[in-house]
């Protein structure tokens, strides 16, 4: 074989390999794009199904569906302000209770706890995140509800219920079920998620930064406040909103302890949420208008969750922009 022939053969092999690699790269690119668009199309499909299913009640009730509190399936009157408010309020209560506890757990595991105990506690917290929500609901019903109804809610009703302006939200018959109980159960559920995220984020802080602060005489609190939090604030906020998104869509645990009463009430009295209303009534919704109302509530839950996550994304972008400055 001549030298020219050998060179031509090598060029052919190189071109064939380059063509094969180019094809594989394009195939890999399209597979990844398909995976990404699959999620997007699934979300849009779910939104379309919910909206088209609830279009009947949207057309009939109009803005009253989200601004008025009256839910009467027997007379085909569906106005869903109560479950909307219940969903938002119970999730906010959960967030207010869960964030400080999660923050303390994460700081304890990363800054205070001795090394030999950090891993067992961290593993236990991560295992808590895998417990089914129905277990939390049953525990809340049989343990938390009697405890709160007998020992906590009477004190809240007698003391906080007498305060001006906000007292009306802490009055009611202390039977143990209600928005505050639902928020407490949700807080216990989302603590493992938020604490795990915060712990992993705090571990990314360079040791040199913390050691430099300690060398300058800073206390543990000063190191946390001036070094750890500024370094991880974006990720911490993201973890918090991740927990909020988990709380907004919770169904079974809330259904057990919220009381399932379609009315606006104080924090100590039975109320409902969007997911609890759908779970309780969908199997018995024989009328088309009733099913449309429940699908409409599902669409509103989708919108609320989307808005919350969008606010979280905008807040994270704002924090990153400030860091860039």
PDB file of C-alpha atoms in Angstrom:
ATOM      1  CA  UNK A   1       0.000   0.000   0.000  1.00  0.00           C
ATOM      2  CA  UNK A   2       1.401   3.356  -1.022  1.00  0.00           C
ATOM      3  CA  UNK A   3       1.845   6.235   1.379  1.00  0.00           C
ATOM      4  CA  UNK A   4      -0.917   8.256  -0.339  1.00  0.00           C
ATOM      5  CA  UNK A   5      -3.356   5.361  -0.018  1.00  0.00           C
ATOM      6  CA  UNK A   6      -2.549   4.903   3.660  1.00  0.00           C
ATOM      7  CA  UNK A   7      -3.017   8.628   4.287  1.00  0.00           C
ATOM      8  CA  UNK A   8      -6.362   8.590   2.474  1.00  0.00           C
ATOM      9  CA  UNK A   9      -7.493   5.596   4.529  1.00  0.00           C
ATOM     10  CA  UNK A  10      -6.562   7.354   7.797  1.00  0.00           C
ATOM     11  CA  UNK A  11      -8.426  10.474   6.700  1.00  0.00           C
ATOM     12  CA  UNK A  12     -11.489   8.369   5.900  1.00  0.00           C
ATOM     13  CA  UNK A  13     -11.351   6.749   9.340  1.00  0.00           C
ATOM     14  CA  UNK A  14     -10.971  10.134  11.060  1.00  0.00           C
ATOM     15  CA  UNK A  15     -13.877  11.595   9.089  1.00  0.00           C
ATOM     16  CA  UNK A  16     -16.056   8.573   9.831  1.00  0.00           C
ATOM     17  CA  UNK A  17     -15.261   8.818  13.535  1.00  0.00           C
ATOM     18  CA  UNK A  18     -15.913  12.579  13.551  1.00  0.00           C
ATOM     19  CA  UNK A  19     -19.245  12.012  11.805  1.00  0.00           C
ATOM     20  CA  UNK A  20     -20.177   9.313  14.342  1.00  0.00           C
ATOM     21  CA  UNK A  21     -19.188  11.532  17.278  1.00  0.00           C
ATOM     22  CA  UNK A  22     -21.153  14.429  15.835  1.00  0.00           C
ATOM     23  CA  UNK A  23     -24.235  12.227  15.469  1.00  0.00           C
ATOM     24  CA  UNK A  24     -23.900  10.971  19.038  1.00  0.00           C
ATOM     25  CA  UNK A  25     -23.508  14.516  20.362  1.00  0.00           C
ATOM     26  CA  UNK A  26     -26.647  15.639  18.530  1.00  0.00           C
ATOM     27  CA  UNK A  27     -28.560  12.593  19.746  1.00  0.00           C
ATOM     28  CA  UNK A  28     -27.442  13.293  23.322  1.00  0.00           C
ATOM     29  CA  UNK A  29     -28.445  16.940  22.944  1.00  0.00           C
ATOM     30  CA  UNK A  30     -31.918  16.064  21.682  1.00  0.00           C
ATOM     31  CA  UNK A  31     -32.455  13.479  24.428  1.00  0.00           C
ATOM     32  CA  UNK A  32     -31.610  16.053  27.089  1.00  0.00           C
ATOM     33  CA  UNK A  33     -33.842  18.622  25.414  1.00  0.00           C
ATOM     34  CA  UNK A  34     -36.683  16.090  25.282  1.00  0.00           C
ATOM     35  CA  UNK A  35     -36.278  15.395  28.999  1.00  0.00           C
ATOM     36  CA  UNK A  36     -36.430  19.096  29.794  1.00  0.00           C
ATOM     37  CA  UNK A  37     -39.426  19.804  27.564  1.00  0.00           C
ATOM     38  CA  UNK A  38     -41.200  16.713  28.913  1.00  0.00           C
ATOM     39  CA  UNK A  39     -41.347  18.348  32.346  1.00  0.00           C
ATOM     40  CA  UNK A  40     -42.555  21.625  30.846  1.00  0.00           C
ATOM     41  CA  UNK A  41     -45.243  19.970  28.722  1.00  0.00           C
ATOM     42  CA  UNK A  42     -46.363  17.866  31.698  1.00  0.00           C
ATOM     43  CA  UNK A  43     -46.836  20.996  33.807  1.00  0.00           C
ATOM     44  CA  UNK A  44     -48.684  22.790  31.027  1.00  0.00           C
ATOM     45  CA  UNK A  45     -50.827  19.713  30.448  1.00  0.00           C
ATOM     46  CA  UNK A  46     -51.742  19.482  34.124  1.00  0.00           C
ATOM     47  CA  UNK A  47     -52.587  23.184  34.193  1.00  0.00           C
ATOM     48  CA  UNK A  48     -54.745  22.860  31.067  1.00  0.00           C
ATOM     49  CA  UNK A  49     -56.646  19.852  32.454  1.00  0.00           C
ATOM     50  CA  UNK A  50     -57.330  21.643  35.743  1.00  0.00           C
ATOM     51  CA  UNK A  51     -58.401  24.867  34.045  1.00  0.00           C
ATOM     52  CA  UNK A  52     -60.594  23.232  31.391  1.00  0.00           C
ATOM     53  CA  UNK A  53     -62.179  21.017  34.042  1.00  0.00           C
ATOM     54  CA  UNK A  54     -63.013  24.010  36.248  1.00  0.00           C
ATOM     55  CA  UNK A  55     -64.055  26.318  33.407  1.00  0.00           C
ATOM     56  CA  UNK A  56     -67.729  25.684  34.120  1.00  0.00           C
ATOM     57  CA  UNK A  57     -67.567  26.943  37.695  1.00  0.00           C
ATOM     58  CA  UNK A  58     -65.255  29.819  36.721  1.00  0.00           C
ATOM     59  CA  UNK A  59     -67.848  30.996  34.194  1.00  0.00           C
ATOM     60  CA  UNK A  60     -70.722  30.690  36.663  1.00  0.00           C
ATOM     61  CA  UNK A  61     -69.179  32.120  39.819  1.00  0.00           C
ATOM     62  CA  UNK A  62     -66.601  34.474  38.333  1.00  0.00           C
ATOM     63  CA  UNK A  63     -64.479  36.276  40.900  1.00  0.00           C
ATOM     64  CA  UNK A  64     -66.819  35.107  43.658  1.00  0.00           C
ATOM     65  CA  UNK A  65     -65.138  31.726  43.397  1.00  0.00           C
ATOM     66  CA  UNK A  66     -62.023  33.138  45.047  1.00  0.00           C
ATOM     67  CA  UNK A  67     -63.409  36.117  46.971  1.00  0.00           C
ATOM     68  CA  UNK A  68     -66.487  34.671  48.724  1.00  0.00           C
ATOM     69  CA  UNK A  69     -66.758  32.054  51.443  1.00  0.00           C
ATOM     70  CA  UNK A  70     -69.771  29.812  50.812  1.00  0.00           C
ATOM     71  CA  UNK A  71     -69.480  26.153  49.826  1.00  0.00           C
ATOM     72  CA  UNK A  72     -72.769  24.280  49.492  1.00  0.00           C
ATOM     73  CA  UNK A  73     -72.649  21.254  47.144  1.00  0.00           C
ATOM     74  CA  UNK A  74     -76.300  20.390  47.882  1.00  0.00           C
ATOM     75  CA  UNK A  75     -77.442  23.662  46.281  1.00  0.00           C
ATOM     76  CA  UNK A  76     -74.622  23.807  43.703  1.00  0.00           C
ATOM     77  CA  UNK A  77     -73.019  26.885  45.243  1.00  0.00           C
ATOM     78  CA  UNK A  78     -69.233  26.746  45.116  1.00  0.00           C
ATOM     79  CA  UNK A  79     -67.236  29.699  46.392  1.00  0.00           C
ATOM     80  CA  UNK A  80     -63.797  28.619  47.545  1.00  0.00           C
ATOM     81  CA  UNK A  81     -62.285  31.418  49.616  1.00  0.00           C
ATOM     82  CA  UNK A  82     -62.177  29.216  52.721  1.00  0.00           C
ATOM     83  CA  UNK A  83     -59.957  26.429  51.295  1.00  0.00           C
ATOM     84  CA  UNK A  84     -57.721  28.999  49.606  1.00  0.00           C
ATOM     85  CA  UNK A  85     -57.179  30.899  52.845  1.00  0.00           C
ATOM     86  CA  UNK A  86     -56.778  27.653  54.765  1.00  0.00           C
ATOM     87  CA  UNK A  87     -54.051  26.459  52.405  1.00  0.00           C
ATOM     88  CA  UNK A  88     -52.074  29.696  52.607  1.00  0.00           C
ATOM     89  CA  UNK A  89     -52.487  30.250  56.357  1.00  0.00           C
ATOM     90  CA  UNK A  90     -51.604  26.687  57.381  1.00  0.00           C
ATOM     91  CA  UNK A  91     -48.514  26.774  55.141  1.00  0.00           C
ATOM     92  CA  UNK A  92     -47.371  30.109  56.566  1.00  0.00           C
ATOM     93  CA  UNK A  93     -47.845  28.819  60.115  1.00  0.00           C
ATOM     94  CA  UNK A  94     -45.769  25.779  59.210  1.00  0.00           C
ATOM     95  CA  UNK A  95     -43.046  27.987  57.791  1.00  0.00           C
ATOM     96  CA  UNK A  96     -42.929  30.243  60.863  1.00  0.00           C
ATOM     97  CA  UNK A  97     -42.587  27.225  63.142  1.00  0.00           C
ATOM     98  CA  UNK A  98     -40.246  25.161  60.978  1.00  0.00           C
ATOM     99  CA  UNK A  99     -37.641  27.720  59.891  1.00  0.00           C
ATOM    100  CA  UNK A 100     -36.235  28.589  63.366  1.00  0.00           C
ATOM    101  CA  UNK A 101     -36.133  24.919  64.381  1.00  0.00           C
ATOM    102  CA  UNK A 102     -34.510  23.877  61.107  1.00  0.00           C
ATOM    103  CA  UNK A 103     -32.000  26.689  61.418  1.00  0.00           C
ATOM    104  CA  UNK A 104     -31.104  25.564  64.935  1.00  0.00           C
ATOM    105  CA  UNK A 105     -30.748  21.937  63.876  1.00  0.00           C
ATOM    106  CA  UNK A 106     -28.488  22.814  60.951  1.00  0.00           C
ATOM    107  CA  UNK A 107     -26.275  25.083  63.061  1.00  0.00           C
ATOM    108  CA  UNK A 108     -26.053  22.514  65.836  1.00  0.00           C
ATOM    109  CA  UNK A 109     -24.926  19.805  63.420  1.00  0.00           C
ATOM    110  CA  UNK A 110     -22.372  21.999  61.654  1.00  0.00           C
ATOM    111  CA  UNK A 111     -21.018  24.315  64.355  1.00  0.00           C
ATOM    112  CA  UNK A 112     -21.781  23.042  67.850  1.00  0.00           C
ATOM    113  CA  UNK A 113     -22.318  19.279  68.039  1.00  0.00           C
ATOM    114  CA  UNK A 114     -19.313  17.010  68.687  1.00  0.00           C
ATOM    115  CA  UNK A 115     -18.223  15.067  65.595  1.00  0.00           C
ATOM    116  CA  UNK A 116     -19.294  11.670  66.928  1.00  0.00           C
ATOM    117  CA  UNK A 117     -22.961  12.673  67.155  1.00  0.00           C
ATOM    118  CA  UNK A 118     -23.323  14.662  63.951  1.00  0.00           C
ATOM    119  CA  UNK A 119     -23.729  11.775  61.527  1.00  0.00           C
ATOM    120  CA  UNK A 120     -26.334   9.806  63.550  1.00  0.00           C
ATOM    121  CA  UNK A 121     -28.537  12.876  64.029  1.00  0.00           C
ATOM    122  CA  UNK A 122     -28.163  13.903  60.381  1.00  0.00           C
ATOM    123  CA  UNK A 123     -29.150  10.410  59.221  1.00  0.00           C
ATOM    124  CA  UNK A 124     -32.141  10.385  61.572  1.00  0.00           C
ATOM    125  CA  UNK A 125     -33.352  13.741  60.216  1.00  0.00           C
ATOM    126  CA  UNK A 126     -33.040  12.556  56.632  1.00  0.00           C
ATOM    127  CA  UNK A 127     -34.984   9.398  57.500  1.00  0.00           C
ATOM    128  CA  UNK A 128     -37.788  11.540  58.922  1.00  0.00           C
ATOM    129  CA  UNK A 129     -38.207  13.091  55.483  1.00  0.00           C
ATOM    130  CA  UNK A 130     -39.115   9.658  54.094  1.00  0.00           C
ATOM    131  CA  UNK A 131     -41.992   8.947  56.495  1.00  0.00           C
ATOM    132  CA  UNK A 132     -45.332   8.873  54.608  1.00  0.00           C
ATOM    133  CA  UNK A 133     -47.528  11.882  55.226  1.00  0.00           C
ATOM    134  CA  UNK A 134     -50.437   9.726  56.377  1.00  0.00           C
ATOM    135  CA  UNK A 135     -48.316   8.608  59.339  1.00  0.00           C
ATOM    136  CA  UNK A 136     -47.824  12.229  60.360  1.00  0.00           C
ATOM    137  CA  UNK A 137     -51.565  12.764  60.008  1.00  0.00           C
ATOM    138  CA  UNK A 138     -52.451   9.780  62.205  1.00  0.00           C
ATOM    139  CA  UNK A 139     -49.889  10.825  64.797  1.00  0.00           C
ATOM    140  CA  UNK A 140     -51.288  14.342  64.742  1.00  0.00           C
ATOM    141  CA  UNK A 141     -54.861  13.079  65.180  1.00  0.00           C
ATOM    142  CA  UNK A 142     -54.215  10.647  68.022  1.00  0.00           C
ATOM    143  CA  UNK A 143     -51.392  12.419  69.862  1.00  0.00           C
ATOM    144  CA  UNK A 144     -51.145  16.090  68.945  1.00  0.00           C
ATOM    145  CA  UNK A 145     -54.869  16.918  68.774  1.00  0.00           C
ATOM    146  CA  UNK A 146     -55.663  15.731  72.355  1.00  0.00           C
ATOM    147  CA  UNK A 147     -52.514  17.397  73.679  1.00  0.00           C
ATOM    148  CA  UNK A 148     -53.269  20.751  72.097  1.00  0.00           C
ATOM    149  CA  UNK A 149     -56.990  20.581  72.830  1.00  0.00           C
ATOM    150  CA  UNK A 150     -56.526  19.867  76.547  1.00  0.00           C
ATOM    151  CA  UNK A 151     -53.407  21.826  77.489  1.00  0.00           C
ATOM    152  CA  UNK A 152     -52.451  24.432  74.868  1.00  0.00           C
ATOM    153  CA  UNK A 153     -55.542  25.807  73.125  1.00  0.00           C
ATOM    154  CA  UNK A 154     -57.449  26.655  76.335  1.00  0.00           C
ATOM    155  CA  UNK A 155     -54.523  28.833  77.432  1.00  0.00           C
ATOM    156  CA  UNK A 156     -54.304  30.468  73.994  1.00  0.00           C
ATOM    157  CA  UNK A 157     -58.051  31.143  73.996  1.00  0.00           C
ATOM    158  CA  UNK A 158     -57.994  32.651  77.506  1.00  0.00           C
ATOM    159  CA  UNK A 159     -54.905  34.803  77.016  1.00  0.00           C
ATOM    160  CA  UNK A 160     -54.232  35.582  73.358  1.00  0.00           C
ATOM    161  CA  UNK A 161     -57.931  35.617  72.577  1.00  0.00           C
ATOM    162  CA  UNK A 162     -58.369  38.775  74.643  1.00  0.00           C
ATOM    163  CA  UNK A 163     -55.808  40.830  72.729  1.00  0.00           C
ATOM    164  CA  UNK A 164     -57.038  43.715  70.578  1.00  0.00           C
ATOM    165  CA  UNK A 165     -57.089  43.329  66.779  1.00  0.00           C
ATOM    166  CA  UNK A 166     -55.552  39.843  66.681  1.00  0.00           C
ATOM    167  CA  UNK A 167     -57.528  38.280  69.512  1.00  0.00           C
ATOM    168  CA  UNK A 168     -60.348  37.155  67.222  1.00  0.00           C
ATOM    169  CA  UNK A 169     -57.951  34.802  65.447  1.00  0.00           C
ATOM    170  CA  UNK A 170     -57.159  32.965  68.696  1.00  0.00           C
ATOM    171  CA  UNK A 171     -60.696  32.467  69.970  1.00  0.00           C
ATOM    172  CA  UNK A 172     -62.830  29.384  69.650  1.00  0.00           C
ATOM    173  CA  UNK A 173     -63.819  26.081  71.168  1.00  0.00           C
ATOM    174  CA  UNK A 174     -60.505  24.301  71.904  1.00  0.00           C
ATOM    175  CA  UNK A 175     -61.313  20.888  70.428  1.00  0.00           C
ATOM    176  CA  UNK A 176     -57.780  20.406  69.095  1.00  0.00           C
ATOM    177  CA  UNK A 177     -58.356  20.422  65.327  1.00  0.00           C
ATOM    178  CA  UNK A 178     -57.977  23.503  63.178  1.00  0.00           C
ATOM    179  CA  UNK A 179     -55.583  25.613  61.158  1.00  0.00           C
ATOM    180  CA  UNK A 180     -53.026  25.904  63.947  1.00  0.00           C
ATOM    181  CA  UNK A 181     -52.908  22.132  64.378  1.00  0.00           C
ATOM    182  CA  UNK A 182     -52.572  21.634  60.625  1.00  0.00           C
ATOM    183  CA  UNK A 183     -49.760  24.188  60.521  1.00  0.00           C
ATOM    184  CA  UNK A 184     -47.989  22.462  63.409  1.00  0.00           C
ATOM    185  CA  UNK A 185     -48.149  19.058  61.703  1.00  0.00           C
ATOM    186  CA  UNK A 186     -46.944  20.592  58.443  1.00  0.00           C
ATOM    187  CA  UNK A 187     -44.058  22.237  60.308  1.00  0.00           C
ATOM    188  CA  UNK A 188     -42.979  18.877  61.719  1.00  0.00           C
ATOM    189  CA  UNK A 189     -43.171  17.410  58.213  1.00  0.00           C
ATOM    190  CA  UNK A 190     -41.075  20.052  56.472  1.00  0.00           C
ATOM    191  CA  UNK A 191     -38.436  20.459  59.194  1.00  0.00           C
ATOM    192  CA  UNK A 192     -36.381  17.504  57.848  1.00  0.00           C
ATOM    193  CA  UNK A 193     -36.388  18.984  54.323  1.00  0.00           C
ATOM    194  CA  UNK A 194     -35.344  22.484  55.348  1.00  0.00           C
ATOM    195  CA  UNK A 195     -32.853  21.297  57.978  1.00  0.00           C
ATOM    196  CA  UNK A 196     -31.169  18.903  55.544  1.00  0.00           C
ATOM    197  CA  UNK A 197     -30.812  21.605  52.903  1.00  0.00           C
ATOM    198  CA  UNK A 198     -29.465  24.120  55.423  1.00  0.00           C
ATOM    199  CA  UNK A 199     -27.006  21.600  56.829  1.00  0.00           C
ATOM    200  CA  UNK A 200     -25.606  20.727  53.408  1.00  0.00           C
ATOM    201  CA  UNK A 201     -25.362  24.419  52.537  1.00  0.00           C
ATOM    202  CA  UNK A 202     -23.597  25.339  55.784  1.00  0.00           C
ATOM    203  CA  UNK A 203     -21.056  22.590  55.139  1.00  0.00           C
ATOM    204  CA  UNK A 204     -20.027  24.344  51.920  1.00  0.00           C
ATOM    205  CA  UNK A 205     -18.684  27.372  53.808  1.00  0.00           C
ATOM    206  CA  UNK A 206     -14.856  27.271  53.526  1.00  0.00           C
ATOM    207  CA  UNK A 207     -13.233  26.321  56.807  1.00  0.00           C
ATOM    208  CA  UNK A 208     -10.626  29.056  56.343  1.00  0.00           C
ATOM    209  CA  UNK A 209     -13.277  31.758  56.524  1.00  0.00           C
ATOM    210  CA  UNK A 210     -14.636  30.493  59.828  1.00  0.00           C
ATOM    211  CA  UNK A 211     -11.190  29.872  61.285  1.00  0.00           C
ATOM    212  CA  UNK A 212     -10.128  33.404  60.335  1.00  0.00           C
ATOM    213  CA  UNK A 213     -13.154  34.831  62.127  1.00  0.00           C
ATOM    214  CA  UNK A 214     -12.461  32.749  65.228  1.00  0.00           C
ATOM    215  CA  UNK A 215      -8.818  33.846  65.135  1.00  0.00           C
ATOM    216  CA  UNK A 216      -9.960  37.487  65.245  1.00  0.00           C
ATOM    217  CA  UNK A 217     -11.915  36.761  68.425  1.00  0.00           C
ATOM    218  CA  UNK A 218     -15.402  36.224  67.028  1.00  0.00           C
ATOM    219  CA  UNK A 219     -17.906  34.142  68.965  1.00  0.00           C
ATOM    220  CA  UNK A 220     -19.820  31.255  67.426  1.00  0.00           C
ATOM    221  CA  UNK A 221     -22.868  33.492  66.979  1.00  0.00           C
ATOM    222  CA  UNK A 222     -20.792  36.177  65.270  1.00  0.00           C
ATOM    223  CA  UNK A 223     -19.247  33.603  62.937  1.00  0.00           C
ATOM    224  CA  UNK A 224     -22.693  32.305  62.028  1.00  0.00           C
ATOM    225  CA  UNK A 225     -24.220  35.769  61.556  1.00  0.00           C
ATOM    226  CA  UNK A 226     -21.292  37.470  59.807  1.00  0.00           C
ATOM    227  CA  UNK A 227     -19.719  34.587  57.862  1.00  0.00           C
ATOM    228  CA  UNK A 228     -21.963  31.551  57.432  1.00  0.00           C
ATOM    229  CA  UNK A 229     -25.260  33.270  56.651  1.00  0.00           C
ATOM    230  CA  UNK A 230     -23.914  35.871  54.184  1.00  0.00           C
ATOM    231  CA  UNK A 231     -22.062  33.105  52.341  1.00  0.00           C
ATOM    232  CA  UNK A 232     -25.123  30.818  52.083  1.00  0.00           C
ATOM    233  CA  UNK A 233     -28.135  33.142  52.167  1.00  0.00           C
ATOM    234  CA  UNK A 234     -29.275  32.394  48.605  1.00  0.00           C
ATOM    235  CA  UNK A 235     -29.292  28.646  49.131  1.00  0.00           C
ATOM    236  CA  UNK A 236     -30.911  29.014  52.559  1.00  0.00           C
ATOM    237  CA  UNK A 237     -33.781  31.018  51.070  1.00  0.00           C
ATOM    238  CA  UNK A 238     -34.149  28.390  48.361  1.00  0.00           C
ATOM    239  CA  UNK A 239     -34.378  25.641  50.980  1.00  0.00           C
ATOM    240  CA  UNK A 240     -37.030  27.569  52.899  1.00  0.00           C
ATOM    241  CA  UNK A 241     -39.198  28.009  49.821  1.00  0.00           C
ATOM    242  CA  UNK A 242     -38.699  24.344  48.991  1.00  0.00           C
ATOM    243  CA  UNK A 243     -40.258  23.522  52.351  1.00  0.00           C
ATOM    244  CA  UNK A 244     -43.085  25.997  51.690  1.00  0.00           C
ATOM    245  CA  UNK A 245     -43.837  24.333  48.377  1.00  0.00           C
ATOM    246  CA  UNK A 246     -43.976  20.983  50.167  1.00  0.00           C
ATOM    247  CA  UNK A 247     -46.429  22.384  52.712  1.00  0.00           C
ATOM    248  CA  UNK A 248     -48.742  23.969  50.130  1.00  0.00           C
ATOM    249  CA  UNK A 249     -49.478  20.696  48.390  1.00  0.00           C
ATOM    250  CA  UNK A 250     -49.769  18.390  51.414  1.00  0.00           C
ATOM    251  CA  UNK A 251     -53.018  16.432  51.520  1.00  0.00           C
ATOM    252  CA  UNK A 252     -53.382  13.480  53.885  1.00  0.00           C
ATOM    253  CA  UNK A 253     -51.703  14.898  56.980  1.00  0.00           C
ATOM    254  CA  UNK A 254     -53.735  18.104  56.710  1.00  0.00           C
ATOM    255  CA  UNK A 255     -56.978  16.216  56.091  1.00  0.00           C
ATOM    256  CA  UNK A 256     -56.588  14.346  59.379  1.00  0.00           C
ATOM    257  CA  UNK A 257     -56.159  17.382  61.622  1.00  0.00           C
ATOM    258  CA  UNK A 258     -57.628  20.496  59.980  1.00  0.00           C
ATOM    259  CA  UNK A 259     -61.247  19.666  60.793  1.00  0.00           C
ATOM    260  CA  UNK A 260     -62.578  19.752  57.205  1.00  0.00           C
ATOM    261  CA  UNK A 261     -65.121  22.534  57.721  1.00  0.00           C
ATOM    262  CA  UNK A 262     -65.654  24.729  54.653  1.00  0.00           C
ATOM    263  CA  UNK A 263     -65.767  28.069  56.436  1.00  0.00           C
ATOM    264  CA  UNK A 264     -63.453  30.842  57.496  1.00  0.00           C
ATOM    265  CA  UNK A 265     -62.643  30.431  61.170  1.00  0.00           C
ATOM    266  CA  UNK A 266     -60.087  31.295  63.802  1.00  0.00           C
ATOM    267  CA  UNK A 267     -56.844  29.393  64.049  1.00  0.00           C
ATOM    268  CA  UNK A 268     -58.265  27.186  66.821  1.00  0.00           C
ATOM    269  CA  UNK A 269     -61.410  26.085  64.979  1.00  0.00           C
ATOM    270  CA  UNK A 270     -61.958  23.544  62.189  1.00  0.00           C
ATOM    271  CA  UNK A 271     -61.354  24.797  58.671  1.00  0.00           C
ATOM    272  CA  UNK A 272     -60.172  23.266  55.409  1.00  0.00           C
ATOM    273  CA  UNK A 273     -57.583  23.533  52.643  1.00  0.00           C
ATOM    274  CA  UNK A 274     -57.680  23.025  48.900  1.00  0.00           C
ATOM    275  CA  UNK A 275     -56.054  19.615  48.983  1.00  0.00           C
ATOM    276  CA  UNK A 276     -58.202  18.443  51.914  1.00  0.00           C
ATOM    277  CA  UNK A 277     -61.400  19.573  50.182  1.00  0.00           C
ATOM    278  CA  UNK A 278     -60.478  17.719  46.991  1.00  0.00           C
ATOM    279  CA  UNK A 279     -59.500  14.571  48.901  1.00  0.00           C
ATOM    280  CA  UNK A 280     -62.727  14.550  50.918  1.00  0.00           C
ATOM    281  CA  UNK A 281     -65.235  15.349  48.179  1.00  0.00           C
ATOM    282  CA  UNK A 282     -63.901  14.182  44.826  1.00  0.00           C
ATOM    283  CA  UNK A 283     -65.066  10.566  45.201  1.00  0.00           C
ATOM    284  CA  UNK A 284     -68.594  11.779  46.057  1.00  0.00           C
ATOM    285  CA  UNK A 285     -68.810  14.517  43.425  1.00  0.00           C
ATOM    286  CA  UNK A 286     -71.458  13.035  41.133  1.00  0.00           C
ATOM    287  CA  UNK A 287     -72.648  16.364  39.732  1.00  0.00           C
ATOM    288  CA  UNK A 288     -70.642  17.876  36.901  1.00  0.00           C
ATOM    289  CA  UNK A 289     -70.614  21.272  38.581  1.00  0.00           C
ATOM    290  CA  UNK A 290     -69.246  19.805  41.806  1.00  0.00           C
ATOM    291  CA  UNK A 291     -66.412  18.096  39.945  1.00  0.00           C
ATOM    292  CA  UNK A 292     -65.745  21.328  38.061  1.00  0.00           C
ATOM    293  CA  UNK A 293     -65.478  23.214  41.355  1.00  0.00           C
ATOM    294  CA  UNK A 294     -62.960  20.716  42.719  1.00  0.00           C
ATOM    295  CA  UNK A 295     -60.922  20.836  39.515  1.00  0.00           C
ATOM    296  CA  UNK A 296     -61.058  24.620  39.724  1.00  0.00           C
ATOM    297  CA  UNK A 297     -59.648  24.443  43.248  1.00  0.00           C
ATOM    298  CA  UNK A 298     -56.893  22.203  41.899  1.00  0.00           C
ATOM    299  CA  UNK A 299     -56.076  24.820  39.288  1.00  0.00           C
ATOM    300  CA  UNK A 300     -55.933  27.523  41.973  1.00  0.00           C
ATOM    301  CA  UNK A 301     -53.593  25.358  44.053  1.00  0.00           C
ATOM    302  CA  UNK A 302     -51.388  25.012  40.994  1.00  0.00           C
ATOM    303  CA  UNK A 303     -51.429  28.790  40.532  1.00  0.00           C
ATOM    304  CA  UNK A 304     -50.651  29.469  44.206  1.00  0.00           C
ATOM    305  CA  UNK A 305     -47.725  27.022  44.184  1.00  0.00           C
ATOM    306  CA  UNK A 306     -46.425  28.475  40.916  1.00  0.00           C
ATOM    307  CA  UNK A 307     -46.614  32.017  42.305  1.00  0.00           C
ATOM    308  CA  UNK A 308     -44.788  31.022  45.496  1.00  0.00           C
ATOM    309  CA  UNK A 309     -42.000  29.305  43.585  1.00  0.00           C
ATOM    310  CA  UNK A 310     -41.776  32.249  41.178  1.00  0.00           C
ATOM    311  CA  UNK A 311     -41.379  34.657  44.091  1.00  0.00           C
ATOM    312  CA  UNK A 312     -38.673  32.398  45.477  1.00  0.00           C
ATOM    313  CA  UNK A 313     -36.847  32.411  42.148  1.00  0.00           C
ATOM    314  CA  UNK A 314     -37.066  36.191  41.857  1.00  0.00           C
ATOM    315  CA  UNK A 315     -35.819  36.581  45.414  1.00  0.00           C
ATOM    316  CA  UNK A 316     -32.863  34.305  44.704  1.00  0.00           C
ATOM    317  CA  UNK A 317     -32.024  36.243  41.553  1.00  0.00           C
ATOM    318  CA  UNK A 318     -32.208  39.482  43.526  1.00  0.00           C
ATOM    319  CA  UNK A 319     -29.845  38.107  46.159  1.00  0.00           C
ATOM    320  CA  UNK A 320     -27.384  36.959  43.506  1.00  0.00           C
ATOM    321  CA  UNK A 321     -27.575  40.373  41.835  1.00  0.00           C
ATOM    322  CA  UNK A 322     -26.761  42.074  45.129  1.00  0.00           C
ATOM    323  CA  UNK A 323     -23.863  39.697  45.690  1.00  0.00           C
ATOM    324  CA  UNK A 324     -22.528  40.660  42.272  1.00  0.00           C
ATOM    325  CA  UNK A 325     -22.531  44.307  43.279  1.00  0.00           C
TER     326      UNK A 325
END
